[in-house]
Every structure is written in structure tokens, then in C-alpha cells.
CSV table of C-alpha atoms and ligand atoms in Angstrom, one decimal:
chain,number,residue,atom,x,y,z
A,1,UNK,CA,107.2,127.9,122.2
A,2,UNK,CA,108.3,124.3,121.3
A,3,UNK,CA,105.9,121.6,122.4
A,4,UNK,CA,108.1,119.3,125.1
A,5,UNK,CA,106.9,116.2,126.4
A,6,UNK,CA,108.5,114.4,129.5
A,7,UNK,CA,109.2,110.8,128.8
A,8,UNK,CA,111.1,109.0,131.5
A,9,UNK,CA,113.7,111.8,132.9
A,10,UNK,CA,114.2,112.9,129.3
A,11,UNK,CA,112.6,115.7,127.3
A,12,UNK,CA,111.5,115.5,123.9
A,13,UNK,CA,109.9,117.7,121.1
A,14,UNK,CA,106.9,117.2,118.6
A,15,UNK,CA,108.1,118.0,115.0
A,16,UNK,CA,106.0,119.2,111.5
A,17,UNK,CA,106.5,119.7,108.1
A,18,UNK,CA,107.5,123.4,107.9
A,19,UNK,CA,107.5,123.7,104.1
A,20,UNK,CA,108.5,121.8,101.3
A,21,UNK,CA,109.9,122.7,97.6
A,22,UNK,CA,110.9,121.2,94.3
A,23,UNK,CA,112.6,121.5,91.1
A,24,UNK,CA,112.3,119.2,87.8
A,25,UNK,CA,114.5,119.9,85.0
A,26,UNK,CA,113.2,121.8,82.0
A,27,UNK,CA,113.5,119.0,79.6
A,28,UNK,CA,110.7,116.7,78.9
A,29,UNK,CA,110.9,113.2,77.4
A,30,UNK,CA,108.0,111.9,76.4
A,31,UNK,CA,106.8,108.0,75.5
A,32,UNK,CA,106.6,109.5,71.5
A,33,UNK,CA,110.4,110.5,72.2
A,34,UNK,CA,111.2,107.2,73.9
A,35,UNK,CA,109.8,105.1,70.6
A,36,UNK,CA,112.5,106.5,68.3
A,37,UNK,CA,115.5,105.0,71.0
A,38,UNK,CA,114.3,101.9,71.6
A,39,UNK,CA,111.6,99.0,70.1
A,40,UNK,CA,108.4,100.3,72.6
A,41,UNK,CA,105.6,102.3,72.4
A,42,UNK,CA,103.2,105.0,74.3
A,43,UNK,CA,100.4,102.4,74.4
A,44,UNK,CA,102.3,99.5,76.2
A,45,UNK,CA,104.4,101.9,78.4
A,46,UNK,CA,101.3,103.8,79.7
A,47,UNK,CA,99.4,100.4,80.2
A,48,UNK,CA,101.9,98.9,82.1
A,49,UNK,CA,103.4,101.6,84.2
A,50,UNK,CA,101.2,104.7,83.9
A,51,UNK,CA,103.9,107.1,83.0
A,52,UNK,CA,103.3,109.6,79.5
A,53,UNK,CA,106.8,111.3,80.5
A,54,UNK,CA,110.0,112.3,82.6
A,55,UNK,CA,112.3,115.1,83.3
A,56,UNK,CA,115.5,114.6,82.1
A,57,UNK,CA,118.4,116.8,83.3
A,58,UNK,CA,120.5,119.0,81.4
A,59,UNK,CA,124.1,118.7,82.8
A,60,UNK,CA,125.3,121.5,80.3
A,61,UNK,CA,122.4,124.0,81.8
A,62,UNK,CA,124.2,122.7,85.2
A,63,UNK,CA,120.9,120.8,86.7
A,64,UNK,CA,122.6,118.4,89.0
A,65,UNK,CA,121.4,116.7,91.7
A,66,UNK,CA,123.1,119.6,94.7
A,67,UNK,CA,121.6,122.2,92.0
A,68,UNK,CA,118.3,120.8,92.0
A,69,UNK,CA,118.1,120.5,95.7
A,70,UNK,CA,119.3,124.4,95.7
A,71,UNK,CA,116.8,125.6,94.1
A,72,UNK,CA,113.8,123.2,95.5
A,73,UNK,CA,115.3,124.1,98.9
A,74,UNK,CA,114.9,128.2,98.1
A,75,UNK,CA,111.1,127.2,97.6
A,76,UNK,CA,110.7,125.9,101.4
A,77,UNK,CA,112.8,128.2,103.0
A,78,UNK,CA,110.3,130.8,102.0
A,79,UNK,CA,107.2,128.6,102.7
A,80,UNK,CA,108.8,127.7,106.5
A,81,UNK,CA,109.8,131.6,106.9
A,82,UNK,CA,113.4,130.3,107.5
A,83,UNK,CA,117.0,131.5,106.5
A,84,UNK,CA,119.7,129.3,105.2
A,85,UNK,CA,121.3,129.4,108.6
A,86,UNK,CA,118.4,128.9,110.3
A,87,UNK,CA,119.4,124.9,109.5
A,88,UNK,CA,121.2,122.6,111.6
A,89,UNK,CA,121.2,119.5,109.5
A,90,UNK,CA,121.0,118.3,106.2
A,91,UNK,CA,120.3,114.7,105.4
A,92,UNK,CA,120.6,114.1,101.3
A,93,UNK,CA,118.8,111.3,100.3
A,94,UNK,CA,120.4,109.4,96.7
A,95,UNK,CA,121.6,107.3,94.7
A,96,UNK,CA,122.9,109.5,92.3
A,97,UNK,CA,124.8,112.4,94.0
A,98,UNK,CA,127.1,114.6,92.2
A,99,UNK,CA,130.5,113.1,93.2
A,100,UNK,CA,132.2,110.2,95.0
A,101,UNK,CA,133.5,112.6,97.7
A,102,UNK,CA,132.7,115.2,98.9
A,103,UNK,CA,128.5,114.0,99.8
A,104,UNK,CA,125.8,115.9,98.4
A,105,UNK,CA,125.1,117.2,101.8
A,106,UNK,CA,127.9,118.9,102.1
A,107,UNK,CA,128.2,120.2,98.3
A,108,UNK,CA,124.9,121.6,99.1
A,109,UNK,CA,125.6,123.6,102.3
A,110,UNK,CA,127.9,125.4,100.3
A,111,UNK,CA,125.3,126.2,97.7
A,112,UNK,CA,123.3,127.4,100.3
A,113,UNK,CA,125.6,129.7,102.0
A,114,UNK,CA,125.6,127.8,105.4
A,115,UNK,CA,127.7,128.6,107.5
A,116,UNK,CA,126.9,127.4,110.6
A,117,UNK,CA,129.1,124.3,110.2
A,118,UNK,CA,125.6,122.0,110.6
A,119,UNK,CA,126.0,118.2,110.3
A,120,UNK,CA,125.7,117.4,107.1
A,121,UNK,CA,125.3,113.8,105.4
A,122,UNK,CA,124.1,111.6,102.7
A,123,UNK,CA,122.3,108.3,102.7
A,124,UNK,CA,121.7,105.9,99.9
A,125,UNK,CA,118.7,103.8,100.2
A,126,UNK,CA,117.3,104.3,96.8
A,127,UNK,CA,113.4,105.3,96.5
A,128,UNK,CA,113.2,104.9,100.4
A,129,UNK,CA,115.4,107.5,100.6
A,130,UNK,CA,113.2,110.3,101.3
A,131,UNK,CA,111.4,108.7,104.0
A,132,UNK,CA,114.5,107.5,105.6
A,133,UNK,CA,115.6,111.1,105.8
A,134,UNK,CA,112.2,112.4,106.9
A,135,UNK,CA,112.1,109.5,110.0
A,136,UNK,CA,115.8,109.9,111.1
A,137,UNK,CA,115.1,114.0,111.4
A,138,UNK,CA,112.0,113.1,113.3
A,139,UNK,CA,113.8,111.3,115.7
A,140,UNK,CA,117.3,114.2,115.8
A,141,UNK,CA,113.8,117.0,117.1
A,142,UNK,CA,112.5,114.7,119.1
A,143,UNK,CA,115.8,114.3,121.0
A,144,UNK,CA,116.5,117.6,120.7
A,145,UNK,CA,120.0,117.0,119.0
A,146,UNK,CA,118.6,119.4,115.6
A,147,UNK,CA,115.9,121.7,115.6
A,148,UNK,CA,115.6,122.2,111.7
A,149,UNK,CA,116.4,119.2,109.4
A,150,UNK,CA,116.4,119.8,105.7
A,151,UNK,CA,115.7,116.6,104.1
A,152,UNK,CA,116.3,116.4,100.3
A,153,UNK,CA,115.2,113.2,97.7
A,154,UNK,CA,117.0,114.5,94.7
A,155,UNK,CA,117.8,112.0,91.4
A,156,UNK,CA,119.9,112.4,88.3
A,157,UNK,CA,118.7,108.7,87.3
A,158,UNK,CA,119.5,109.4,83.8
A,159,UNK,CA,123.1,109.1,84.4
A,160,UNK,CA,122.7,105.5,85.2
A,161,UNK,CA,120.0,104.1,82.8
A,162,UNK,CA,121.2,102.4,80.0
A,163,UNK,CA,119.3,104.4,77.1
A,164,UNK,CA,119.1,101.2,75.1
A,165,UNK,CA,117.5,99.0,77.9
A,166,UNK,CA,113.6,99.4,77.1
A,167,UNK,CA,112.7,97.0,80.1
A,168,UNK,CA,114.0,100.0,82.4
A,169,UNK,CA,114.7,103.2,80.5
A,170,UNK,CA,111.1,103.8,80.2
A,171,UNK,CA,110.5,103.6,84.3
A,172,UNK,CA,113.1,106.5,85.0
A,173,UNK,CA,112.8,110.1,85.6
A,174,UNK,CA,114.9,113.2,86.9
A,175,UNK,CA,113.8,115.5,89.6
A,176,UNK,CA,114.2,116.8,93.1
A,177,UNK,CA,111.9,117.4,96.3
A,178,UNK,CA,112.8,118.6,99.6
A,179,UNK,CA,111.3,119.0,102.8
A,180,UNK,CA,112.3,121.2,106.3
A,181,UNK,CA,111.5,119.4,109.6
A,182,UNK,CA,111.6,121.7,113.0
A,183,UNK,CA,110.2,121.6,115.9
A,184,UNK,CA,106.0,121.8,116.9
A,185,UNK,CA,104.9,124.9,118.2
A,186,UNK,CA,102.7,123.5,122.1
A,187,UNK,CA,99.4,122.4,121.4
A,188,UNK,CA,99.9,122.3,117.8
A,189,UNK,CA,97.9,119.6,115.2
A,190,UNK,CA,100.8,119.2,112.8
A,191,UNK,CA,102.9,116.4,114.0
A,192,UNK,CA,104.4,113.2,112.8
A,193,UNK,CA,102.9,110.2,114.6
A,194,UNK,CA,104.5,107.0,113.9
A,195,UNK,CA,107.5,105.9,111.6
A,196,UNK,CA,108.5,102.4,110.4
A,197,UNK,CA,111.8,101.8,108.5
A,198,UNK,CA,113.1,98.8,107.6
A,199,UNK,CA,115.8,97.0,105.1
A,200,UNK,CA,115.4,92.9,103.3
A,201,UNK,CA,119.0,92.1,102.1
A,202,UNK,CA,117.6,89.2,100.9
A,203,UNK,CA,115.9,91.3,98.0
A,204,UNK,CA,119.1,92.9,96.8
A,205,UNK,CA,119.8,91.2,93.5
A,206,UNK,CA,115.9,92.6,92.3
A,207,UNK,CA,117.5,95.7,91.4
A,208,UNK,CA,121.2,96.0,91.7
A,209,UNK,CA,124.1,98.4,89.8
A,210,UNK,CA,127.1,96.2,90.8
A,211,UNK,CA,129.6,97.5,88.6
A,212,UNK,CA,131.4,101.0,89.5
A,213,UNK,CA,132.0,100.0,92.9
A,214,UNK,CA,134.9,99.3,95.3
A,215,UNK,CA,134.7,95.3,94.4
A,216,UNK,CA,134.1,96.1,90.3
A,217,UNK,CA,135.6,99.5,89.5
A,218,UNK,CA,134.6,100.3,85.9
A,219,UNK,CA,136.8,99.4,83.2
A,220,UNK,CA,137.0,99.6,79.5
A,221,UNK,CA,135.2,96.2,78.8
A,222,UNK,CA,132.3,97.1,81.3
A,223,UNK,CA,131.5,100.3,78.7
A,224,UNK,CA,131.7,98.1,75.9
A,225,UNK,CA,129.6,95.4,77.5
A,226,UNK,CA,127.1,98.2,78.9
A,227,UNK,CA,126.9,96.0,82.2
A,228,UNK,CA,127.4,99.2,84.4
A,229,UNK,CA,124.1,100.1,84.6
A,230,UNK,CA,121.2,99.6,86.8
A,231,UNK,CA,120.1,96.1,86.2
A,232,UNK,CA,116.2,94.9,87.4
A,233,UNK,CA,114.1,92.2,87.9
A,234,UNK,CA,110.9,93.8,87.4
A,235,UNK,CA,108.2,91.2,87.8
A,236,UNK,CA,109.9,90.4,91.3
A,237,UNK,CA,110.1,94.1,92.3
A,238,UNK,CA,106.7,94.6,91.3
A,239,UNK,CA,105.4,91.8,93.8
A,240,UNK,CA,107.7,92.6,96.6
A,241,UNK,CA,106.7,96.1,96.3
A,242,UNK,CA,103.1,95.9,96.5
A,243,UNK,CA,103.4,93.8,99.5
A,244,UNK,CA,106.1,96.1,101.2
A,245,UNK,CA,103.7,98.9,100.8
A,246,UNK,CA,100.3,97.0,102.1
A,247,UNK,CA,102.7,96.3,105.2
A,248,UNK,CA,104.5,99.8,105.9
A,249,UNK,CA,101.1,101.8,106.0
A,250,UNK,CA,99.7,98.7,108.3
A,251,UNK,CA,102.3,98.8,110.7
A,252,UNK,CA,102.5,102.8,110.7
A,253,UNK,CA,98.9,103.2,111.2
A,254,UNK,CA,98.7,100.4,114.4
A,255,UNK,CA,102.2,102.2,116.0
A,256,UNK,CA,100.1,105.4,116.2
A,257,UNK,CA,97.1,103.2,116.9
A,258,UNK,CA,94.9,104.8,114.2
A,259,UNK,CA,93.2,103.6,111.3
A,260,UNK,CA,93.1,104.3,107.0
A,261,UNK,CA,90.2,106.0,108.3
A,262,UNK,CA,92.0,108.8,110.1
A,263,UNK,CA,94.2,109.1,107.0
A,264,UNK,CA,93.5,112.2,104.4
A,265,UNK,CA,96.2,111.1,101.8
A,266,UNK,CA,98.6,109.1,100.8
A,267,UNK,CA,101.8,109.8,99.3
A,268,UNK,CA,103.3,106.5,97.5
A,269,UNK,CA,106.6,106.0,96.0
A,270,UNK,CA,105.9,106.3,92.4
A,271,UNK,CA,107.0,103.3,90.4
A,272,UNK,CA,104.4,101.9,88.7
A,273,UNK,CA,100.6,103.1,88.8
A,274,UNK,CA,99.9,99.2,88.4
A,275,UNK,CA,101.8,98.9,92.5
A,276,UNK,CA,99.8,101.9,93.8
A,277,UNK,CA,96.3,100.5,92.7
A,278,UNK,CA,97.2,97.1,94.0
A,279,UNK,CA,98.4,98.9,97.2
A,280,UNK,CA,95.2,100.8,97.6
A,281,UNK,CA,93.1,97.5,97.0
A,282,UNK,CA,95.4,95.3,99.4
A,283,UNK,CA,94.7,98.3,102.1
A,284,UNK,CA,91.1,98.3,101.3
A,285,UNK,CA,91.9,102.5,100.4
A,286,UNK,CA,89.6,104.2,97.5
A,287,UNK,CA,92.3,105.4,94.6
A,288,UNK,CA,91.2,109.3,95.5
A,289,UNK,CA,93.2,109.1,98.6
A,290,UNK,CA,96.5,108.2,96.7
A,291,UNK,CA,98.4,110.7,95.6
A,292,UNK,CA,99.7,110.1,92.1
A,293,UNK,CA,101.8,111.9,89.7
A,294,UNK,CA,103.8,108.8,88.2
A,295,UNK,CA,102.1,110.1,84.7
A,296,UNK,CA,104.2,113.0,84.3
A,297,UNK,CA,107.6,112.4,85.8
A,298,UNK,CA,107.9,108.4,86.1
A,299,UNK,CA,110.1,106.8,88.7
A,300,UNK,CA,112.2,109.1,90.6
A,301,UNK,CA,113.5,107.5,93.3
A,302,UNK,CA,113.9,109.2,96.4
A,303,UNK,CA,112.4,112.5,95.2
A,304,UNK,CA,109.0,111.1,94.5
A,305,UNK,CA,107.4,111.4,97.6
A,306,UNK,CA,108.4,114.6,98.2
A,307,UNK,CA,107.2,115.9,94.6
A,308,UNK,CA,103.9,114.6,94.8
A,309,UNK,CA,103.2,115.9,98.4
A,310,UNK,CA,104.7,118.9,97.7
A,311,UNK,CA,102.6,119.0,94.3
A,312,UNK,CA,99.4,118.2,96.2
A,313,UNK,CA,100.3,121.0,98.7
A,314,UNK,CA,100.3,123.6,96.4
A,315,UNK,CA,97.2,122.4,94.4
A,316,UNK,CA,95.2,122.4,97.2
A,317,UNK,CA,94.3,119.1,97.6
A,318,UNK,CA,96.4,118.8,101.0
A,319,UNK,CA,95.7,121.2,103.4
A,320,UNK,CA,97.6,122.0,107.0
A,321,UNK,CA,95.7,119.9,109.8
A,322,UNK,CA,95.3,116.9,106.9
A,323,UNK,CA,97.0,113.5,108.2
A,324,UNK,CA,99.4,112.3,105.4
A,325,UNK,CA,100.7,108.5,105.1
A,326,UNK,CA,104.2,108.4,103.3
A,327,UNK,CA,104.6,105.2,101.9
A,328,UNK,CA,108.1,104.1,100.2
A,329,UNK,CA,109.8,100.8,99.4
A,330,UNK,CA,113.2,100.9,96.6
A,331,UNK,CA,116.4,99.3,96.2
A,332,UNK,CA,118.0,97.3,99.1
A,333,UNK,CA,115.5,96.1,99.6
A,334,UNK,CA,114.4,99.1,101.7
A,335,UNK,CA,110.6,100.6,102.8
A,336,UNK,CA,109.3,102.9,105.2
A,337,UNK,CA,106.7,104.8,106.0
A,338,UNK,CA,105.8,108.3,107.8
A,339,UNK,CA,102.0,109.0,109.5
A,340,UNK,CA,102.2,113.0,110.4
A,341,UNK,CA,99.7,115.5,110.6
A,342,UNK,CA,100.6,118.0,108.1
B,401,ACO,N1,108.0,98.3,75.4
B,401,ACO,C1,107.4,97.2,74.8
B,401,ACO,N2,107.5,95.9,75.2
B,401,ACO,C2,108.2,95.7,76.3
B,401,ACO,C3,108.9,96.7,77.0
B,401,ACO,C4,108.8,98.0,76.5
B,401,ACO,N3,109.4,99.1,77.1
B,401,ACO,N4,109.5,96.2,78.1
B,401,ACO,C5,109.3,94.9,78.1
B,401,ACO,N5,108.5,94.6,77.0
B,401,ACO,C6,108.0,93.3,76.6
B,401,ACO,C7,108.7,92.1,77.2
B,401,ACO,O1,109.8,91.8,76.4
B,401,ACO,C8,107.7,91.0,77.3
B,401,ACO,O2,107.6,90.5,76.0
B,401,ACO,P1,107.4,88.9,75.8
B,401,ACO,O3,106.1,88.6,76.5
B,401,ACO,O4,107.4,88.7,74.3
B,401,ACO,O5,108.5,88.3,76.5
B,401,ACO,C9,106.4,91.8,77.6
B,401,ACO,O6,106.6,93.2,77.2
B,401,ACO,C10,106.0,91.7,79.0
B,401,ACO,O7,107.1,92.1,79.8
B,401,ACO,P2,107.1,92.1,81.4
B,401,ACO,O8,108.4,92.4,81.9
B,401,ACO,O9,106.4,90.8,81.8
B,401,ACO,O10,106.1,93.3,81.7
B,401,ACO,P3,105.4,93.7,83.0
B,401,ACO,O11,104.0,93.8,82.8
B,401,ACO,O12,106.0,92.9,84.2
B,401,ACO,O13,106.0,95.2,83.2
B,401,ACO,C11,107.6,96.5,84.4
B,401,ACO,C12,107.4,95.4,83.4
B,401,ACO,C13,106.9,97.7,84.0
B,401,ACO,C14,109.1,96.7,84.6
B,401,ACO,C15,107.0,96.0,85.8
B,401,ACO,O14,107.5,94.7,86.1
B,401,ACO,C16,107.3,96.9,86.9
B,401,ACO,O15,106.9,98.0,87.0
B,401,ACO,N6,108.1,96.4,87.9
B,401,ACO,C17,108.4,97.1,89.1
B,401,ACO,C18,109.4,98.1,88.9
B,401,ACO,C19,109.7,98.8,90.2
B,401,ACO,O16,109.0,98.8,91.1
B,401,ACO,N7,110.9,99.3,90.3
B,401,ACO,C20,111.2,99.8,91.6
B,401,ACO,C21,112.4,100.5,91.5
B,401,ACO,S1,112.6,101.0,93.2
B,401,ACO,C22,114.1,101.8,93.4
B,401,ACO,O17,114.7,101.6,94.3
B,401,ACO,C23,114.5,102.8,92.3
């Protein structure tokens, strides 16, 4: 039985993590791999960033960003017990999706063999993404207006990284993770307890991809130029982020009026292992709490968070009943943050 609590003359609902899933393409470029494209090397990359390697997708074996998610979301239907059907939202966290129109949301319904007509959208807000998705389904079960929310962080980054550009093409990865949100059974421990989102405008030109757009559609010069890309300003995004992330987890942990002490693990965007020690020392946090994986798969935008919780679920290292800080900032300038009980 659902766990409903009376607040005012309105019911709500307590909702979990039901299960979680990934994919991460096949193909595996390393730092050794990234020293024959451009003038850099493993030494300085893994100094300065942490990363050793990324997935890159293979759009020939068809591992797109809606295929991805298909097959990550496979994984946590089986962990959660569920059927496709058994789904009544989708919320598609990226920045890459697979077309213009129709949204990756909907693409994926398809793939999945919905057919129960669920709402189905996309939201862009880069490496925040995932948590976005994972706060706005919170609040759809706690009004009651969905009951399971599948919420997907999936990336195809290499599309927009210009493969020359070795102040960014080294920070990038490809790769998807997912997550299914329902309802909390009465008297269960899993549950989410606080959520923060929030968005600085003001912090938009740090990282930017201006042309492509409705005001700059690409043209002929822009390819020649190479100015359609992903442009950053990474010594700025580096301090704004470590700030951002100090600040989420502070404000997420005095909403639900608990402390880092109460808090197992934290799952960190994955940008730069330089921001997540810097994080963990601004929250006074030992480095064994954080959950990293930025070595393997680099910056993936909005499907880190989910990777490296679902990663840490299946090694072992988070178990059901553990209490889990996401922690995201990206793009926008946008951050959040998610306190649940797993
Ligand atoms: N290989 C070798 N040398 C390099 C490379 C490279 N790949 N890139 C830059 N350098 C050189 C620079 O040219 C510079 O040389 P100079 O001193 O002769 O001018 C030197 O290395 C130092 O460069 P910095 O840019 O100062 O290096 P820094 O230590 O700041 O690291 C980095 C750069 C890794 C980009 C860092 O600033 C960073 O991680 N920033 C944050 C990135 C981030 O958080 N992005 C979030 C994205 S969120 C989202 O929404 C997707």
C-alpha cells in the first residue's frame, strides 16, 4: 500500500528509487588515443581532470542517445519488477537528443512499446539534468499526478565537441543512466527527503553553444570557422562549480534538517575530480563518501549522476536503507541537489 500523508486538505505520497540502469557505448577512447588528435597528453589530462578515458558512441552500430536510454531503461525495469506500461511519465534529461522534433521522450516511448499515451517530455539543463528530472518526478508522486516517473540523463556529447579543441575535447564522454521513481510502500525507509533546484543566468556565457539555434542557424561559414561547437570558460566554471556544489548539499541537508553526518554517499556531477575534492573539503566530507567514476567515462553531462549511483549500486558499495546526496551544477548556469533514502 502507498504511504499517504495528509498535508492541509490534500493527500500526498512518499516516493523511492525503484531501480536504476545504464548503457555506455562500446567504444573506448583513451588519453594515449586523445594524444595523437590534439597537442596534450595522459599526464596533464589525468592531473588536471582525473579522467584516463570516455565512451564514445558509435552512430553506425545505432547507439544514440533514445537507444542508450532503451537499453539502460530494460536494466531498471527488471530491478523495479515493472513492465514498460507500468510507466506514466517520462522526463528525458539532454542536451544532445536525437532530433529537433519529435523530443527524446517521446522517441523513447516508442522504443519502449508504451502505449499507454503517458506524458512524455524533455528538459535541457545540461549536467543538472538528471537531478532536475529526478526532483520534478518527486514532486508529480507526491501530488499524485504520476505514480511511476522514468527519468533518463542520456549524452551523445561527442556530436558537439570540436575534436580539435584540446581545452574541452578531453573533458567529454558518451553514456546514459536512468532511474524509475514510484511511489513508497507505508512505513517504508526509502524516501527522498529534500530537493533544491535552482538556475544563475548570469553564468550563461561560462559554457555556451550559441550557434545552431533559432537566432544563429548554422551556415556554411560556421563549419568552416568551427564556431558551432560547445565553447567554455573553464577556470570560471571550475570556481563557480565548486561553490554551487558546497551550497546545493548545504541547503538540501538543512531543508530536511539533517546533517553530512546522516549522509552515506554522495553522488557528484562528474566534471573534474579537481571540483569534487574541493567540494568534499569545502563540506568538511572525507573523499570515501564521494562517489567517483570521472576516471573512466569523463564528463557526461546529465547521465553522470545516474552512472555512478547506479555503478555503486551494483558494486555494493550502496546499499537499500543508505541515505544518498545527489549533487549537480552544469550549463545555464543550473545546480540541484536530491537527499533520498535509497
Ligand atoms: N593538454 C595540455 N595542455 C593543455 C590542455 C590539454 N588538453 N588544455 C589546456 N592546456 C594548457 C593551457 O593552454 C595552459 O597553457 P599556458 O599556461 O601555456 O597558457 C595550461 O594548460 C593551463 O590551462 P588552464 O586552462 O589554466 O588549466 P586548468 O588547470 O584550469 O584546467 C580545465 C582546465 C580542466 C578545463 C578546468 O578549468 C576545468 O575542469 N574546468 C571546469 C570544467 C567544468 O566544470 N565543466 C563543467 C561543464 S558542466 C556542463 O553543463 C556540461
Amino acid at each position: 500500500m502507498k504511504a499517504p500523508q495528509t498535508i492541509g486538505e490534500d493527500m500526498s505520497y512518499n516516493s523511492k528509487i525503484k531501480g536504476t540502469g545504464i548503457y555506455l557505448p562500446e567504444r573506448i577512447m583513451t588519453n594515449f588515443d586523445l594524444e595523437k588528435m590534439v597537442d596534450t597528453n595522459d599526464e596533464w589530462i589525468y592531473e588536471r581532470t582525473g579522467i584516463k578515458a570516455r565512451r564514445i558512441c558509435n552512430p553506425d552500430g545505432g547507439e544514440y542517445p533514445t537507444d542508450m536510454a532503451e537499453k539502460a531503461t530494460w536494466q531498471a525495469l527488471r530491478t523495479a519488477g515493472m513492465e514498460p506500461n507500468d510507466i506514466d511519465m517520462i522526463i528525458f534529461a539532454s542536451v544532445t537528443p536525437d532530433y529537433k522534433l519529435p523530443n527524446s521522450a517521446s522517441v523513447l516511448q516508442q522504443k519502449l512499446g508504451i502505449t499507454n499515451k503517458c506524458t512524455a517530455f524533455d528538459i535541457a539543463t545540461a549536467c543538472s539534468g538528471f537531478v532536475y528530472g529526478v526532483n520534478m518526478a518527486d514532486s508529480f508522486i507526491k501530488t499524485g499526478m504520476a505514480k511511476n516517473v522514468l527519468v533518463v540523463g542520456s549524452e551523445m556529447l561527442s556530436r558537439e565537441v570540436n575534436w580539435k579543441d584540446r581545452s574541452i575535447c578531453i573533458l567529454f564522454g558518451d553514456g546514459c543512466g536512468v532511474a524509475i521513481l514510484g511511489q513508497a510502500e507505508e512505513g517504508e525507509k526509502s524516501t527522498i527527503h529534500s530537493t533544491h533546484l535552482g538556475t544563475d543566468g548570469s553564468g550563461a556565457e561560462f559554457f555556451d553553444q550559441p550557434i545552431g539555434g533559432a537566432v544563429t542557424p548554422i551556415e556554411e561559414h560556421h563549419l568552416k570557422e568551427e564556431s558551432h561547437y560547445m565553447r567554455m570558460k573553464g577556470g570560471e566554471m571550475f570556481k563557480v562549480a565548486t561553490r554551487t556544489l558546497a551550497n546545493n548539499a548545504k541547503v538540501c541537508l538543512d531543508k530536511a534538517g539533517m546533517t553530512l553526518n546522516d549522509v552515506d554517499w554522495i553522488v557528484p556531477h562528474q566534471a573534474n575530480i579537481r571540483i569534487i575534492e574541493t567540494t568534499a573539503k569545502l563540506l568538511k566530507a572525507p573523499m570515501e563518501k564521494m562517489i567517483v567514476n570521472i576516471e573512466h567515462y569523463g564528463n557526461t553531462s546529465a547521465a553522470t549522476v545516474p552512472i555512478a549511483f547506479h555503478e555503486a549500486i551494483e558494486d555494493g558499495r550502496i546499499k537499500r536503507g543508505d541515505t544518498v546526496l545527489f549533487d549537480a551544477f552544469g550549463a545555464g548556469l543550473t545546480f540541484g541537489a536530491t537527499l533520498l533514502t535509497y
